[in-house]
Coordinates of C-alpha atoms and ligand atoms in Angstrom, one line a residue:
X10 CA 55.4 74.1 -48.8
X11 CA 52.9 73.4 -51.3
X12 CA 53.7 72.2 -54.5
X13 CA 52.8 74.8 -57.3
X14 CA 53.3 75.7 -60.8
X15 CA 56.3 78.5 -62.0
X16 CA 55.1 81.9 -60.1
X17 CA 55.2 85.6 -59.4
X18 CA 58.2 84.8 -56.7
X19 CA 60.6 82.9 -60.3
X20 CA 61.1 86.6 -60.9
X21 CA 61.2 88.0 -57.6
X22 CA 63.9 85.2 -56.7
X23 CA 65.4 87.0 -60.4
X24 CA 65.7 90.5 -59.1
X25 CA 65.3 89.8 -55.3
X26 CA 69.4 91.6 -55.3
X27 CA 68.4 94.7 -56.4
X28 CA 64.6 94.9 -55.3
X29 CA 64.2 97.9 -53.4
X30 CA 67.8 98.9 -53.4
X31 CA 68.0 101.5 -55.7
X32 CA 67.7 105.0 -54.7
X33 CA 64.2 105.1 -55.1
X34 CA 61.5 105.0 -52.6
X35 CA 58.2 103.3 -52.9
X36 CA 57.7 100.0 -51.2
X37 CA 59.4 101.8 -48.4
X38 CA 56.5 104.0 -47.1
X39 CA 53.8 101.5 -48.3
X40 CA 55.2 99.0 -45.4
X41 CA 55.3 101.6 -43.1
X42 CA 51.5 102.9 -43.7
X43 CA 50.2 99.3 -43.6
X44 CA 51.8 98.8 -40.1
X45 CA 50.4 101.9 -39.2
X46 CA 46.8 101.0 -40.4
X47 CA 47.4 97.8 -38.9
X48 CA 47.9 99.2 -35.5
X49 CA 51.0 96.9 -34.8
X50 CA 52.2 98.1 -31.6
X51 CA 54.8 96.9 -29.0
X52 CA 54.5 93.0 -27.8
X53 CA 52.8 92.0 -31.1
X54 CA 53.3 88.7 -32.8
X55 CA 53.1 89.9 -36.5
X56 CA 53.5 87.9 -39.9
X57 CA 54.5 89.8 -42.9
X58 CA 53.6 87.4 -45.7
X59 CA 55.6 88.1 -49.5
X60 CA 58.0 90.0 -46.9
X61 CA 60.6 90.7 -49.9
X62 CA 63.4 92.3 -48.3
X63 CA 61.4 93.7 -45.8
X64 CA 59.4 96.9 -46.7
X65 CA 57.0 95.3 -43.9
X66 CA 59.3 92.9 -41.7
X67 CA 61.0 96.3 -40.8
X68 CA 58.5 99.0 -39.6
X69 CA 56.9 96.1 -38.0
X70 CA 59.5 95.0 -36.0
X71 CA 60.2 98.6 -35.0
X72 CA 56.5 98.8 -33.8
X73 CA 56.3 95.9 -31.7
X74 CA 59.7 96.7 -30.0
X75 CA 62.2 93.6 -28.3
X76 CA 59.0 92.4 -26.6
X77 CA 57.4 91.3 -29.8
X78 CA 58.0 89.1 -32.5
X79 CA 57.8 89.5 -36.4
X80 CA 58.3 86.5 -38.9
X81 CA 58.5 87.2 -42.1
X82 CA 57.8 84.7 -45.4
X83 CA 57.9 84.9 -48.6
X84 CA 58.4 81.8 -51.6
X85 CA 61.8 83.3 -52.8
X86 CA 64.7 82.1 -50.7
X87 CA 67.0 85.0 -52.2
X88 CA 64.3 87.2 -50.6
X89 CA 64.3 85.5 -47.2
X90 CA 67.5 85.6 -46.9
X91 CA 68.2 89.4 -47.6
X92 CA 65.4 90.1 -45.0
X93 CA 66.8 87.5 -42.6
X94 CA 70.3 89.4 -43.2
X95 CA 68.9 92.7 -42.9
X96 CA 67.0 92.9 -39.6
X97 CA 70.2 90.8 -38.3
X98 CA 72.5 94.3 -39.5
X99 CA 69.7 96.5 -38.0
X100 CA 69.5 94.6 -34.7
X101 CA 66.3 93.8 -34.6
X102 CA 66.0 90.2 -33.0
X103 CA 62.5 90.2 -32.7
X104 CA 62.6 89.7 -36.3
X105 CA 63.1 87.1 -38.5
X106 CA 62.4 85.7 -42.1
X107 CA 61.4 81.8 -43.5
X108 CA 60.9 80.5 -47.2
X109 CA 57.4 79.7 -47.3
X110 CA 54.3 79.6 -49.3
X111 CA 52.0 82.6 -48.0
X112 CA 48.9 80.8 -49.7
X113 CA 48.5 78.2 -46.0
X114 CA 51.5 79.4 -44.1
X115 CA 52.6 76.2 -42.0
X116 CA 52.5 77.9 -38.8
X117 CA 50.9 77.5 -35.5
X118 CA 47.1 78.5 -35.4
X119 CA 45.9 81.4 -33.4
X120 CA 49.4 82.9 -32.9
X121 CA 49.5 86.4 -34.2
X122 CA 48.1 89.4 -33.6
X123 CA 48.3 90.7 -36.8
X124 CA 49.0 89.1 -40.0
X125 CA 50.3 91.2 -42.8
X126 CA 51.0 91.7 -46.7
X127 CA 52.4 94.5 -48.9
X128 CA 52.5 94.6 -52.4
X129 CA 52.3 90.4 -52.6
X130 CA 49.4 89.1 -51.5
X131 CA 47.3 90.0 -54.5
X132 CA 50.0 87.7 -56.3
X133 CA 49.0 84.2 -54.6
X134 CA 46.8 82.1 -57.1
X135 CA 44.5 80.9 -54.6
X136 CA 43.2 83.8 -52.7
X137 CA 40.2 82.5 -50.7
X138 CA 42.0 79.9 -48.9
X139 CA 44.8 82.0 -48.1
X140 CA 41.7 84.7 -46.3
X141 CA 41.2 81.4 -44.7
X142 CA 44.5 80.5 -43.7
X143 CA 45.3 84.1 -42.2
X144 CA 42.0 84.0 -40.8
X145 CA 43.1 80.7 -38.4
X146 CA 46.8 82.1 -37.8
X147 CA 45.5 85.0 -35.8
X148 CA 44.0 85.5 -32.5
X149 CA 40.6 86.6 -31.5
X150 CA 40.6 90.0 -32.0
X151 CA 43.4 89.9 -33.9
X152 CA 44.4 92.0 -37.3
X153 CA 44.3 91.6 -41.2
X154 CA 46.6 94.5 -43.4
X155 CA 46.9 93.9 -46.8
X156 CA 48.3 96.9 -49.8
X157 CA 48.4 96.1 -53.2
X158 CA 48.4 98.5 -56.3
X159 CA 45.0 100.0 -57.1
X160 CA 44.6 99.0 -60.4
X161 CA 40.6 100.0 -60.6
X162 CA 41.6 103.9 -58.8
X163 CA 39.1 106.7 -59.8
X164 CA 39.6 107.9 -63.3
X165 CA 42.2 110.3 -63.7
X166 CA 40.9 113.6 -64.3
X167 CA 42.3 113.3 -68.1
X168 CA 40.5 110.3 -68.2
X169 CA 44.0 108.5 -69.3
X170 CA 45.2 105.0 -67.5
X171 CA 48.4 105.4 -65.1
X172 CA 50.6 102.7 -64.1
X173 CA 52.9 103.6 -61.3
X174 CA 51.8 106.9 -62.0
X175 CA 52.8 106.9 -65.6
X176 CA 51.1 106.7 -69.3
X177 CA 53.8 105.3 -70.6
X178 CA 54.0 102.8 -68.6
X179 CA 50.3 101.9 -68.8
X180 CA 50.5 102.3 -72.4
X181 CA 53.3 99.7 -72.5
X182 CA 50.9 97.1 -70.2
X183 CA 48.5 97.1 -72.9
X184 CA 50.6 96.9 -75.8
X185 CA 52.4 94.1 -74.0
X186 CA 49.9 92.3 -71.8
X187 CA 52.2 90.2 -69.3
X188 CA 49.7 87.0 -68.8
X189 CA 50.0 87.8 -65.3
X190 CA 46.6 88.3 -63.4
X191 CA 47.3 90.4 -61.3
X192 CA 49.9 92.7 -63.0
X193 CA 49.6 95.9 -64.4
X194 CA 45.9 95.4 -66.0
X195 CA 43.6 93.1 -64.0
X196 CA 42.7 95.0 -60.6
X197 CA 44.3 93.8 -57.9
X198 CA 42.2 90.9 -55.5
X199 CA 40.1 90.7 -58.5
X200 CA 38.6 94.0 -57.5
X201 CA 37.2 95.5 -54.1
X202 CA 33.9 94.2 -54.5
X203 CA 35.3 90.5 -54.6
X204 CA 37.6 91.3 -51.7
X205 CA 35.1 92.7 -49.3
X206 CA 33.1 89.9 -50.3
X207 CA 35.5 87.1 -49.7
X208 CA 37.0 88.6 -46.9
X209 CA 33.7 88.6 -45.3
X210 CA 32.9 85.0 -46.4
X211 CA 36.6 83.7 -44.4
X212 CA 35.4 85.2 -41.5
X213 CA 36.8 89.2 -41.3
X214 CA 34.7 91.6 -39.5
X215 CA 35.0 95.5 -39.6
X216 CA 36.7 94.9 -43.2
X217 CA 37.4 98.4 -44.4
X218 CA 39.2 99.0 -48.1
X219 CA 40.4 102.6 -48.6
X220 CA 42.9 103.6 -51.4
X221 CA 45.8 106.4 -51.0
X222 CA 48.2 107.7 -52.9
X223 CA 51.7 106.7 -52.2
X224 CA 54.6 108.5 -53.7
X225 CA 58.0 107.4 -55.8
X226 CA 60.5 109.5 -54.9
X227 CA 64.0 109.4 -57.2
X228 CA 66.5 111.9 -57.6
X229 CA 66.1 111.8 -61.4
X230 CA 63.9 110.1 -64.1
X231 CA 66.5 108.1 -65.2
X232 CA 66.7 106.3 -61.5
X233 CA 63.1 105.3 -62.0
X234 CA 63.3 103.7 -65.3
X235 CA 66.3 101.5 -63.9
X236 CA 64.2 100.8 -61.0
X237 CA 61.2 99.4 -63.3
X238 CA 63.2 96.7 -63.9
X239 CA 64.0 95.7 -60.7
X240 CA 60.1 94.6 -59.3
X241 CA 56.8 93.2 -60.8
X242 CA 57.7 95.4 -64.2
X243 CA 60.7 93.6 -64.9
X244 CA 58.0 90.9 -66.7
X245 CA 56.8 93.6 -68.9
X246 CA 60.1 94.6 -69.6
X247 CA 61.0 91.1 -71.4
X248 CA 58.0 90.8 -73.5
X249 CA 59.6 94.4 -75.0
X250 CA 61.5 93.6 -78.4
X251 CA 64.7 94.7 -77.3
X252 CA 65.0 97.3 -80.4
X253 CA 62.0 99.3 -78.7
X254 CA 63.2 99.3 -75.2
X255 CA 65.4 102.3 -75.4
X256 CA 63.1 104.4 -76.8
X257 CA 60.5 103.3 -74.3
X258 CA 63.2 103.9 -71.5
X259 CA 63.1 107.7 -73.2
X260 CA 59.8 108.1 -73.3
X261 CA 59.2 107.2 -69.7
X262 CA 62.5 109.1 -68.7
X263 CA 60.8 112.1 -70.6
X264 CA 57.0 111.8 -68.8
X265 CA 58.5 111.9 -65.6
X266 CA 60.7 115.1 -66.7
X267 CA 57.7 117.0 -68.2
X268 CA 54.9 116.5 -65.2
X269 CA 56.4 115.1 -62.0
X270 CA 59.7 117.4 -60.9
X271 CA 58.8 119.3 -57.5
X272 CA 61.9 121.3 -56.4
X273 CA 64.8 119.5 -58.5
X274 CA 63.1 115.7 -57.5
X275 CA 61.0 113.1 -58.9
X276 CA 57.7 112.9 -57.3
X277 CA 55.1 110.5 -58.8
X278 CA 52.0 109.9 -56.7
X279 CA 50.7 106.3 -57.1
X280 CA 47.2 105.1 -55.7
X281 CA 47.5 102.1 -52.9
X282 CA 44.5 100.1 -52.2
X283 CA 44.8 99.2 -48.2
X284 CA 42.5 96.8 -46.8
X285 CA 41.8 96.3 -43.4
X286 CA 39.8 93.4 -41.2
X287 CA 39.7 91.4 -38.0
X288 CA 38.7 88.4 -36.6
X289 CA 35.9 88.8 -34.9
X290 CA 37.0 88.3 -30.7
X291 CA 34.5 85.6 -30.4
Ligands
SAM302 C1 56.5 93.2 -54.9 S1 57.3 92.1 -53.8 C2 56.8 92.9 -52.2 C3 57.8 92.7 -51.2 C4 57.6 93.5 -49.9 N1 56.4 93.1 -49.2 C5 57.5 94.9 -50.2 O1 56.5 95.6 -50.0 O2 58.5 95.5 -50.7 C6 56.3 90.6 -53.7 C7 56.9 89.5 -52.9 O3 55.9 88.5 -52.7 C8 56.6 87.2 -52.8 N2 55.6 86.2 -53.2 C9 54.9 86.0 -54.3 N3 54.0 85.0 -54.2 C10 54.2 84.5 -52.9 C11 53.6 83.4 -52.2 N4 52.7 82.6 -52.7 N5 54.1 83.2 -50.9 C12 55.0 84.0 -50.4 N6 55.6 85.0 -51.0 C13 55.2 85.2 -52.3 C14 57.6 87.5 -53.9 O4 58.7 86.5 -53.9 C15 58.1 88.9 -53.6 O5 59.2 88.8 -52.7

């Protein structure tokens, strides 16, 4: 594992016991569209990389079936081993789930078929030489899927910013700018042009970047705002003076209530950025 400076996984290894456990569903359906769009089917040898607790290690190792073989990594041992536990529970023995850096992933060249990412990717400092490194991990012919939030979506037709959906949320990034770059403001990959471009320049053919929306689905507002403090947000949370973050927790409680309850439920759409690439079969 290479040696590197305080990270994105610190606070994932933080809130890596409640990440993705409330009632709220989001990373959920992400993983499963990226395998889709990934085309992992049965026999595949797939690597999730950031595989948290397993939005991606999961559908994966559904789609490949007991003939295939799905390893997931990610930098947070806490997050390994909930993923290791959980495809255990669920039987799924074609899975499994390391500690290790997703950056240049210490692992056989030219052994996957597809190598994967949701939501984590975007987060590793170097992003070049981990194209590279994916790049010489799969086969021929084999696939790239990365999602990641779409930070540069179309305008919304009010012309206002959304994060996760929300103003209040996106007002709070920029009152509270997290230092991060890659979280809530910057666009993710450094933005689609760069990404095409690099992907390109580590040797993906066919590279394709579409953005979607994706949906957070709660049973009330209030489940959401617990859950932004389980993920990625939890950084923005703690640059809040704590006198203010009540009244934030309202306001965002209240958005939610005013503009995004279909039939009794919380529906938010959220744009997804899903890129797509292979290495070229010769
Ligand atoms: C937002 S979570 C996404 C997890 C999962 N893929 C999902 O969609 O729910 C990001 C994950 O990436 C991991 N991560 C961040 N940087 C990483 C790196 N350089 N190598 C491996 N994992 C990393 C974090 O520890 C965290 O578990």
């Amino acid at each position: 594992m290479t040696d590197r400076p305080a990270g994105e996984h610190v606070l994932f290894e933080e809130v890596a016991t409640a990440y993705d456990q409330l009632p709220v569903e989001f990373f959920g359906p992400v993983g499963e569209r990226l395998v889709r769009l990934a085309s992992v089917g049965p026999g595949e040898r797939v690597l999730d990389v950031g595989c948290g607790r397993g939005a991606v290690t999961v559908p994966a190792a559904r789609a490949t079936g007991p003939t295939g073989r799905v390893l997931g990594i990610d930098l947070s041992p806490r997050m390994a081993g909930e993923t290791g536990r959980l495809v255990g529970e669920l039987g799924l023995g074609q899975a499994r789930a390391r500690v290790m850096d997703g950056q240049d992933p210490d692992l056989v060249p030219g052994t996957f078929d597809a190598v994967v990412g949701s939501m984590s990717v975007h987060m590793i400092d170097d992003l070049p030489a981990a194209y590279r490194a994916y790049r010489r991990l799969l086969r021929p012919g084999g696939r790239l899927g990365l999602a990641a939030p779409a930070t540069d979506a179309a305008p919304e037709p009010d012309g206002l910013p959304r994060v996760f959906g929300l103003r209040t949320i996106a007002a709070m990034a920029e009152r509270y700018a997290t230092g991060s770059g890659v979280y809530p403001n910057s666009e993710s990959f450094g933005g689609r042009d760069r990404l095409r471009a690099e992907l390109s320049r580590s040797g993906f053919a066919g590279v394709r970047l579409t953005v979607e929306d994706a949906y957070i689905r709660a049973a009330s507002p209030y489940d959401v705002v617990r859950w932004t403090w389980t993920h990625g947000m939890r950084r923005l949370w703690a640059r809040v003076e704590p006198s203010r973050r009540a009244d934030l927790e309202e306001r965002i409680a209240a958005e939610i209530g005013e503009r995004h309850i279909v039939e009794g439920r919380v529906v938010i759409p959220v744009p997804v950025l899903y890129a797509t690439g292979t290495r070229p079969p010769h």
